[in-house]
Coordinates of C-alpha atoms in Angstrom, one line a residue:
Chain A
X1 CA -7.7 -12.1 5.1
X2 CA -5.0 -10.5 3.0
X3 CA -6.1 -7.5 1.0
X4 CA -4.6 -7.3 -2.5
X5 CA -6.1 -4.5 -4.6
X6 CA -5.6 -3.7 -8.2
X7 CA -6.5 -0.5 -10.0
X8 CA -8.0 0.4 -12.3
X9 CA -10.3 -2.6 -12.8
X10 CA -10.3 -2.0 -16.6
X11 CA -8.4 0.2 -18.9
X12 CA -8.8 1.1 -22.6
X13 CA -5.5 2.3 -24.2
X14 CA -4.8 3.4 -27.8
X15 CA -2.3 1.4 -29.7
X16 CA 1.1 2.9 -29.4
X17 CA 0.4 4.7 -26.1
X18 CA 2.1 3.7 -22.8
X19 CA 0.2 2.8 -19.7
X20 CA 0.6 1.7 -16.2
X21 CA -1.5 0.2 -13.4
X22 CA -1.2 -0.5 -9.7
X23 CA -1.2 -3.4 -7.2
X24 CA -1.4 -2.7 -3.5
X25 CA -0.7 -5.3 -0.9
X26 CA 0.0 -5.6 2.9
X27 CA 3.4 -4.0 3.7
X28 CA 3.9 -6.3 6.7
X29 CA 5.3 -9.8 6.5
X30 CA 6.1 -9.4 2.8
X31 CA 7.8 -12.2 1.0
X32 CA 7.2 -11.8 -2.8
X33 CA 5.0 -10.1 -5.3
X34 CA 4.1 -11.9 -8.5
X35 CA 2.7 -10.5 -11.8
X36 CA 0.7 -12.7 -14.1
X37 CA -0.6 -12.1 -17.6
X38 CA -3.9 -13.8 -18.4
X39 CA -5.3 -13.8 -21.9
X40 CA -8.9 -14.7 -22.6
X41 CA -9.5 -18.5 -22.9
X42 CA -6.0 -19.2 -21.7
X43 CA -4.4 -19.8 -18.3
X44 CA -2.4 -17.2 -16.3
X45 CA 1.3 -17.0 -17.2
X46 CA 3.9 -15.7 -14.9
X47 CA 5.5 -12.4 -15.9
X48 CA 7.7 -11.4 -12.9
X49 CA 8.5 -12.4 -9.3
X50 CA 9.7 -9.5 -7.2
X51 CA 11.1 -9.8 -3.8
X52 CA 13.3 -6.8 -2.9
X53 CA 12.2 -3.2 -2.1
X54 CA 13.1 -1.1 -5.1
X55 CA 13.2 -4.0 -7.5
X56 CA 12.6 -3.2 -11.1
X57 CA 12.0 -6.1 -13.6
X58 CA 11.7 -5.8 -17.3
X59 CA 10.6 -8.1 -20.1
X60 CA 10.5 -6.5 -23.5
X61 CA 8.1 -3.5 -23.4
X62 CA 6.7 -4.5 -20.0
X63 CA 8.4 -3.5 -16.7
X64 CA 7.4 -3.5 -13.0
X65 CA 8.6 -1.8 -9.9
X66 CA 8.2 -2.7 -6.2
X67 CA 7.8 -0.7 -3.0
X68 CA 7.5 -3.1 -0.1
X69 CA 7.6 -0.3 2.6
X70 CA 4.4 1.3 1.3
X71 CA 2.9 -1.9 -0.2
X72 CA 2.6 -1.2 -3.9
X73 CA 3.8 -2.3 -7.3
X74 CA 3.4 -0.7 -10.7
X75 CA 3.3 -2.5 -14.0
X76 CA 4.2 -0.4 -17.0
X77 CA 3.7 -1.2 -20.7
X78 CA 5.5 1.0 -23.2
X79 CA 4.1 1.5 -26.7
X80 CA 1.0 -0.8 -26.2
X81 CA 0.2 -3.3 -29.0
X82 CA -3.0 -5.2 -29.6
X83 CA -1.4 -8.4 -28.3
X84 CA -0.9 -6.8 -24.9
X85 CA -4.7 -7.0 -24.4
X86 CA -5.2 -9.3 -21.4
X87 CA -5.9 -9.3 -17.7
X88 CA -2.9 -8.5 -15.6
X89 CA -3.0 -10.1 -12.1
X90 CA -0.8 -9.4 -9.2
X91 CA -0.4 -12.0 -6.4
X92 CA 1.1 -11.5 -2.9
X93 CA 3.0 -14.1 -1.0
X94 CA 3.5 -13.7 2.7
X95 CA 6.1 -15.2 5.0
X96 CA 8.7 -17.7 3.9
X97 CA 6.9 -20.9 3.9
X98 CA 5.2 -22.6 1.0
X99 CA 2.0 -20.7 1.3
X100 CA -0.4 -20.1 -1.6
X101 CA -0.6 -16.8 -3.4
X102 CA -3.3 -14.2 -2.7
X103 CA -4.4 -12.7 -6.0
X104 CA -5.9 -9.4 -6.8
X105 CA -8.9 -9.2 -9.1
X106 CA -6.8 -8.0 -12.0
X107 CA -6.7 -5.1 -14.4
X108 CA -8.4 -5.8 -17.7
X109 CA -6.4 -4.1 -20.4
X110 CA -7.8 -3.5 -23.9
X111 CA -5.6 -2.0 -26.6
X112 CA -7.6 -0.3 -29.3
X113 CA -6.1 -0.2 -32.8
Chain B
X1 CA 6.8 -31.2 -20.5
X2 CA 3.1 -31.0 -21.3
X3 CA 2.4 -28.5 -18.5
X4 CA -0.4 -28.8 -16.0
X5 CA -3.2 -31.0 -17.3
X6 CA -6.8 -30.6 -16.3
X7 CA -9.8 -32.6 -17.2
X8 CA -12.5 -32.2 -18.2
X9 CA -12.1 -28.8 -19.9
X10 CA -15.9 -28.2 -19.7
X11 CA -18.5 -29.8 -17.5
X12 CA -22.2 -29.2 -17.5
X13 CA -24.2 -30.9 -14.9
X14 CA -27.5 -30.7 -13.0
X15 CA -27.9 -29.5 -9.5
X16 CA -27.4 -32.2 -7.0
X17 CA -25.0 -34.3 -9.1
X18 CA -21.5 -35.1 -8.0
X19 CA -18.7 -33.4 -10.0
X20 CA -15.1 -34.5 -10.1
X21 CA -12.4 -32.3 -11.5
X22 CA -8.9 -33.8 -12.2
X23 CA -5.4 -32.4 -12.3
X24 CA -2.0 -33.7 -13.3
X25 CA 0.8 -31.3 -12.1
X26 CA 4.0 -30.8 -14.0
X27 CA 6.4 -33.6 -13.3
X28 CA 8.8 -32.7 -10.5
X29 CA 6.6 -30.1 -9.0
X30 CA 5.6 -31.0 -5.4
X31 CA 3.1 -28.2 -4.6
X32 CA -0.3 -28.2 -6.1
X33 CA -3.0 -25.6 -5.8
X34 CA -6.7 -25.5 -6.6
X35 CA -8.3 -22.1 -7.5
X36 CA -11.8 -21.0 -8.4
X37 CA -12.4 -18.0 -10.7
X38 CA -15.6 -16.1 -10.6
X39 CA -16.6 -12.6 -11.8
X40 CA -17.5 -11.5 -8.3
X41 CA -14.5 -12.8 -6.3
X42 CA -11.7 -13.1 -8.9
X43 CA -9.2 -15.9 -8.5
X44 CA -9.6 -17.6 -5.1
X45 CA -7.3 -20.2 -3.6
X46 CA -9.4 -23.2 -2.4
X47 CA -6.7 -25.6 -1.1
X48 CA -3.1 -26.5 -1.7
X49 CA -0.9 -29.5 -1.1
X50 CA 2.8 -29.9 -0.4
X51 CA 4.2 -33.4 -1.1
X52 CA 0.7 -34.7 -1.5
X53 CA -0.3 -33.4 2.0
X54 CA -3.1 -30.8 2.3
X55 CA -1.6 -27.7 3.9
X56 CA -4.4 -25.1 3.9
X57 CA -8.0 -25.8 3.0
X58 CA -9.4 -22.7 4.5
X59 CA -10.5 -21.5 1.1
X60 CA -12.8 -24.5 0.5
X61 CA -16.3 -22.9 0.5
X62 CA -18.1 -25.6 2.4
X63 CA -18.3 -29.3 3.2
X64 CA -19.7 -30.1 -0.2
X65 CA -16.1 -29.5 -1.5
X66 CA -13.3 -32.0 -1.0
X67 CA -9.9 -32.5 -2.6
X68 CA -7.4 -35.4 -2.6
X69 CA -3.9 -36.0 -3.8
X70 CA -3.3 -39.7 -3.7
X71 CA 0.1 -39.4 -5.4
X72 CA 2.5 -36.8 -6.8
X73 CA 1.0 -36.9 -10.2
X74 CA -2.7 -36.7 -9.6
X75 CA -5.3 -34.6 -7.7
X76 CA -9.0 -34.4 -7.7
X77 CA -11.5 -31.7 -6.6
X78 CA -14.9 -33.1 -5.9
X79 CA -18.2 -31.3 -5.3
X80 CA -21.1 -33.3 -3.9
X81 CA -23.8 -32.3 -4.2
X82 CA -23.3 -29.5 -6.8
X83 CA -25.3 -26.3 -6.8
X84 CA -25.7 -23.6 -9.4
X85 CA -23.6 -21.2 -7.4
X86 CA -20.6 -23.5 -7.9
X87 CA -20.6 -22.6 -11.6
X88 CA -17.1 -21.1 -12.2
X89 CA -13.8 -21.9 -13.8
X90 CA -11.6 -24.1 -11.6
X91 CA -7.8 -23.9 -12.1
X92 CA -5.1 -26.2 -10.9
X93 CA -1.6 -24.9 -10.6
X94 CA 1.7 -26.5 -9.6
X95 CA 5.1 -25.3 -8.4
X96 CA 8.4 -26.6 -7.0
X97 CA 8.4 -26.5 -3.3
X98 CA 12.1 -25.9 -3.1
X99 CA 11.7 -22.7 -5.0
X100 CA 10.5 -20.5 -2.2
X101 CA 9.3 -17.7 -4.5
X102 CA 6.5 -20.1 -5.5
X103 CA 6.1 -19.3 -9.2
X104 CA 3.1 -21.2 -10.1
X105 CA 2.2 -22.8 -13.5
X106 CA -1.5 -22.9 -14.3
X107 CA -3.5 -25.5 -16.1
X108 CA -6.1 -24.5 -18.8
X109 CA -8.9 -24.7 -16.3
X110 CA -12.2 -26.6 -16.1
X111 CA -15.3 -24.5 -16.9
X112 CA -18.1 -25.9 -14.7
X113 CA -21.8 -25.1 -15.2
X114 CA -24.3 -26.4 -12.8
X115 CA -27.9 -26.1 -14.0

Protein backbone atom coordinates (compact mmCIF):
# COMPACT_ATOMS: atom_id res chain seq x y z
CA UNK A 1 0.00 0.00 0.00
CA UNK A 2 1.47 3.34 -1.04
CA UNK A 3 1.37 6.06 1.60
CA UNK A 4 0.60 9.53 0.28
CA UNK A 5 0.06 12.04 3.05
CA UNK A 6 -1.06 15.64 2.82
CA UNK A 7 -0.91 18.27 5.52
CA UNK A 8 -2.61 20.14 6.86
CA UNK A 9 -5.99 18.51 6.35
CA UNK A 10 -7.65 21.92 6.24
CA UNK A 11 -6.47 25.49 6.19
CA UNK A 12 -8.14 28.87 6.67
CA UNK A 13 -6.27 31.76 5.08
CA UNK A 14 -7.08 35.45 4.95
CA UNK A 15 -7.58 36.90 1.48
CA UNK A 16 -4.33 38.39 0.23
CA UNK A 17 -2.11 36.18 2.37
CA UNK A 18 0.21 33.60 0.87
CA UNK A 19 0.10 29.99 1.95
CA UNK A 20 1.61 26.58 1.31
CA UNK A 21 0.94 22.95 2.09
CA UNK A 22 2.70 19.65 1.81
CA UNK A 23 2.44 16.29 0.10
CA UNK A 24 4.69 13.44 1.19
CA UNK A 25 5.08 10.24 -0.82
CA UNK A 26 7.38 7.20 -1.11
CA UNK A 27 10.86 8.23 -2.23
CA UNK A 28 11.54 4.86 -3.85
CA UNK A 29 10.34 3.88 -7.31
CA UNK A 30 9.17 7.43 -8.00
CA UNK A 31 7.82 8.25 -11.43
CA UNK A 32 5.59 11.31 -11.20
CA UNK A 33 3.74 13.51 -8.75
CA UNK A 34 0.48 15.18 -9.74
CA UNK A 35 -1.35 18.09 -8.17
CA UNK A 36 -5.10 18.47 -8.70
CA UNK A 37 -7.47 21.23 -7.72
CA UNK A 38 -10.95 20.12 -6.68
CA UNK A 39 -13.72 22.66 -6.23
CA UNK A 40 -16.89 21.75 -4.40
CA UNK A 41 -19.52 20.10 -6.63
CA UNK A 42 -17.04 19.81 -9.50
CA UNK A 43 -14.51 17.17 -10.53
CA UNK A 44 -10.76 17.30 -9.90
CA UNK A 45 -8.74 19.28 -12.45
CA UNK A 46 -5.05 18.77 -13.10
CA UNK A 47 -2.73 21.57 -12.01
CA UNK A 48 0.77 20.16 -12.43
CA UNK A 49 2.61 16.97 -13.30
CA UNK A 50 6.10 16.89 -11.81
CA UNK A 51 8.73 14.32 -12.63
CA UNK A 52 12.25 15.56 -11.89
CA UNK A 53 13.87 16.17 -8.53
CA UNK A 54 14.11 19.91 -8.02
CA UNK A 55 11.28 20.61 -10.48
CA UNK A 56 9.39 23.83 -9.95
CA UNK A 57 6.16 24.48 -11.82
CA UNK A 58 4.11 27.66 -11.87
CA UNK A 59 0.62 28.59 -13.04
CA UNK A 60 -0.35 32.15 -12.23
CA UNK A 61 -0.18 32.61 -8.47
CA UNK A 62 0.17 28.88 -7.80
CA UNK A 63 3.50 27.09 -7.85
CA UNK A 64 4.85 23.73 -6.74
CA UNK A 65 8.23 22.24 -5.91
CA UNK A 66 9.39 18.64 -5.85
CA UNK A 67 11.96 16.75 -3.81
CA UNK A 68 12.01 13.11 -4.89
CA UNK A 69 14.97 12.15 -2.71
CA UNK A 70 13.15 12.94 0.50
CA UNK A 71 9.68 12.34 -0.88
CA UNK A 72 7.83 15.64 -0.60
CA UNK A 73 6.25 18.36 -2.68
CA UNK A 74 5.05 21.80 -1.64
CA UNK A 75 2.21 23.73 -3.23
CA UNK A 76 2.36 27.51 -2.80
CA UNK A 77 -0.38 30.06 -3.39
CA UNK A 78 0.68 33.69 -3.46
CA UNK A 79 -1.82 36.41 -2.57
CA UNK A 80 -4.77 34.08 -1.93
CA UNK A 81 -8.12 34.99 -3.50
CA UNK A 82 -11.59 33.62 -2.62
CA UNK A 83 -11.64 31.66 -5.89
CA UNK A 84 -8.62 29.67 -4.64
CA UNK A 85 -10.91 27.98 -2.12
CA UNK A 86 -10.86 24.29 -3.02
CA UNK A 87 -9.40 20.96 -2.00
CA UNK A 88 -5.90 20.42 -3.36
CA UNK A 89 -5.00 16.80 -4.02
CA UNK A 90 -1.63 15.32 -4.72
CA UNK A 91 -1.27 11.96 -6.44
CA UNK A 92 1.74 9.68 -6.71
CA UNK A 93 2.58 7.51 -9.68
CA UNK A 94 5.13 4.75 -9.27
CA UNK A 95 7.13 2.93 -11.87
CA UNK A 96 6.92 3.60 -15.56
CA UNK A 97 3.92 1.57 -16.55
CA UNK A 98 0.38 2.76 -16.93
CA UNK A 99 -0.47 2.32 -13.27
CA UNK A 100 -3.18 4.30 -11.58
CA UNK A 101 -2.48 7.22 -9.30
CA UNK A 102 -2.49 6.98 -5.51
CA UNK A 103 -4.14 10.08 -4.11
CA UNK A 104 -3.63 11.82 -0.80
CA UNK A 105 -6.73 12.88 1.12
CA UNK A 106 -6.20 16.49 0.17
CA UNK A 107 -5.79 19.84 1.85
CA UNK A 108 -9.09 21.73 2.11
CA UNK A 109 -8.28 25.42 1.64
CA UNK A 110 -10.74 28.13 2.63
CA UNK A 111 -9.93 31.74 1.79
CA UNK A 112 -11.67 34.18 4.08
CA UNK A 113 -12.51 37.62 2.64
CA UNK B 1 -14.71 17.39 -26.70
CA UNK B 2 -17.40 16.98 -24.04
CA UNK B 3 -15.00 15.56 -21.49
CA UNK B 4 -15.62 12.43 -19.47
CA UNK B 5 -19.34 11.76 -19.20
CA UNK B 6 -20.90 9.91 -16.30
CA UNK B 7 -24.47 8.87 -15.68
CA UNK B 8 -26.52 9.08 -13.65
CA UNK B 9 -25.30 12.12 -11.71
CA UNK B 10 -27.31 11.08 -8.67
CA UNK B 11 -28.69 7.71 -7.70
CA UNK B 12 -30.76 6.85 -4.68
CA UNK B 13 -31.59 3.21 -4.17
CA UNK B 14 -32.58 0.77 -1.48
CA UNK B 15 -30.31 -1.78 0.10
CA UNK B 16 -30.18 -4.97 -1.90
CA UNK B 17 -30.87 -3.37 -5.25
CA UNK B 18 -28.51 -3.55 -8.20
CA UNK B 19 -26.83 -0.29 -9.19
CA UNK B 20 -25.11 0.38 -12.51
CA UNK B 21 -22.93 3.43 -13.04
CA UNK B 22 -21.87 4.43 -16.53
CA UNK B 23 -18.90 6.22 -17.99
CA UNK B 24 -17.90 7.47 -21.43
CA UNK B 25 -14.21 8.43 -21.59
CA UNK B 26 -12.77 11.22 -23.69
CA UNK B 27 -12.45 10.14 -27.30
CA UNK B 28 -8.92 8.94 -28.02
CA UNK B 29 -8.16 8.12 -24.40
CA UNK B 30 -7.37 4.45 -23.88
CA UNK B 31 -6.98 4.26 -20.12
CA UNK B 32 -10.04 4.42 -17.90
CA UNK B 33 -10.15 4.58 -14.10
CA UNK B 34 -12.94 4.15 -11.55
CA UNK B 35 -12.53 5.91 -8.19
CA UNK B 36 -14.67 6.12 -5.07
CA UNK B 37 -14.60 9.15 -2.82
CA UNK B 38 -15.62 8.98 0.83
CA UNK B 39 -14.97 11.24 3.78
CA UNK B 40 -13.10 8.51 5.62
CA UNK B 41 -10.83 7.23 2.87
CA UNK B 42 -10.61 10.09 0.38
CA UNK B 43 -10.27 9.21 -3.30
CA UNK B 44 -9.61 5.50 -3.79
CA UNK B 45 -8.78 3.76 -7.04
CA UNK B 46 -11.16 0.82 -7.56
CA UNK B 47 -10.09 -0.52 -10.95
CA UNK B 48 -8.51 0.64 -14.19
CA UNK B 49 -8.49 -0.50 -17.80
CA UNK B 50 -5.94 -0.11 -20.57
CA UNK B 51 -7.28 -0.63 -24.09
CA UNK B 52 -10.51 -2.07 -22.60
CA UNK B 53 -8.61 -4.70 -20.58
CA UNK B 54 -8.80 -4.62 -16.77
CA UNK B 55 -5.27 -4.17 -15.43
CA UNK B 56 -5.63 -3.78 -11.68
CA UNK B 57 -8.82 -4.45 -9.75
CA UNK B 58 -7.17 -4.77 -6.35
CA UNK B 59 -9.07 -1.72 -5.14
CA UNK B 60 -12.49 -3.28 -5.73
CA UNK B 61 -13.88 -3.66 -2.21
CA UNK B 62 -15.57 -7.04 -2.60
CA UNK B 63 -17.28 -9.39 -4.97
CA UNK B 64 -20.42 -7.29 -5.00
CA UNK B 65 -18.52 -4.84 -7.20
CA UNK B 66 -17.79 -5.54 -10.86
CA UNK B 67 -16.67 -3.40 -13.79
CA UNK B 68 -16.66 -3.91 -17.51
CA UNK B 69 -15.40 -2.07 -20.55
CA UNK B 70 -16.97 -3.67 -23.63
CA UNK B 71 -15.52 -1.07 -25.99
CA UNK B 72 -13.27 1.98 -26.04
CA UNK B 73 -16.10 4.42 -25.43
CA UNK B 74 -18.06 2.84 -22.59
CA UNK B 75 -17.56 1.37 -19.15
CA UNK B 76 -19.87 0.28 -16.34
CA UNK B 77 -19.40 -0.20 -12.62
CA UNK B 78 -22.01 -2.46 -11.08
CA UNK B 79 -22.83 -3.07 -7.44
CA UNK B 80 -25.03 -6.06 -6.71
CA UNK B 81 -26.46 -6.18 -4.10
CA UNK B 82 -25.92 -2.63 -2.88
CA UNK B 83 -25.43 -1.80 0.82
CA UNK B 84 -25.65 1.48 2.74
CA UNK B 85 -21.86 1.55 3.18
CA UNK B 86 -21.52 1.79 -0.60
CA UNK B 87 -22.88 5.34 -0.43
CA UNK B 88 -20.19 7.58 -1.90
CA UNK B 89 -19.32 9.64 -4.96
CA UNK B 90 -17.98 7.47 -7.77
CA UNK B 91 -15.68 9.14 -10.29
CA UNK B 92 -14.56 7.93 -13.68
CA UNK B 93 -11.38 9.32 -15.24
CA UNK B 94 -9.58 8.74 -18.52
CA UNK B 95 -6.12 9.37 -19.91
CA UNK B 96 -3.96 8.65 -22.93
CA UNK B 97 -1.97 5.49 -22.40
CA UNK B 98 0.82 6.79 -24.59
CA UNK B 99 1.34 9.74 -22.25
CA UNK B 100 3.26 7.98 -19.54
CA UNK B 101 2.81 10.74 -16.98
CA UNK B 102 -0.80 9.69 -16.89
CA UNK B 103 -2.57 13.03 -16.49
CA UNK B 104 -6.14 12.01 -15.83
CA UNK B 105 -9.32 13.85 -16.72
CA UNK B 106 -12.19 13.32 -14.35
CA UNK B 107 -15.89 13.09 -14.98
CA UNK B 108 -18.44 14.93 -12.81
CA UNK B 109 -19.05 11.90 -10.61
CA UNK B 110 -22.12 9.90 -9.60
CA UNK B 111 -23.39 10.50 -6.08
CA UNK B 112 -24.79 7.19 -4.85
CA UNK B 113 -27.00 6.92 -1.80
CA UNK B 114 -28.05 3.48 -0.62
CA UNK B 115 -30.84 3.58 1.94
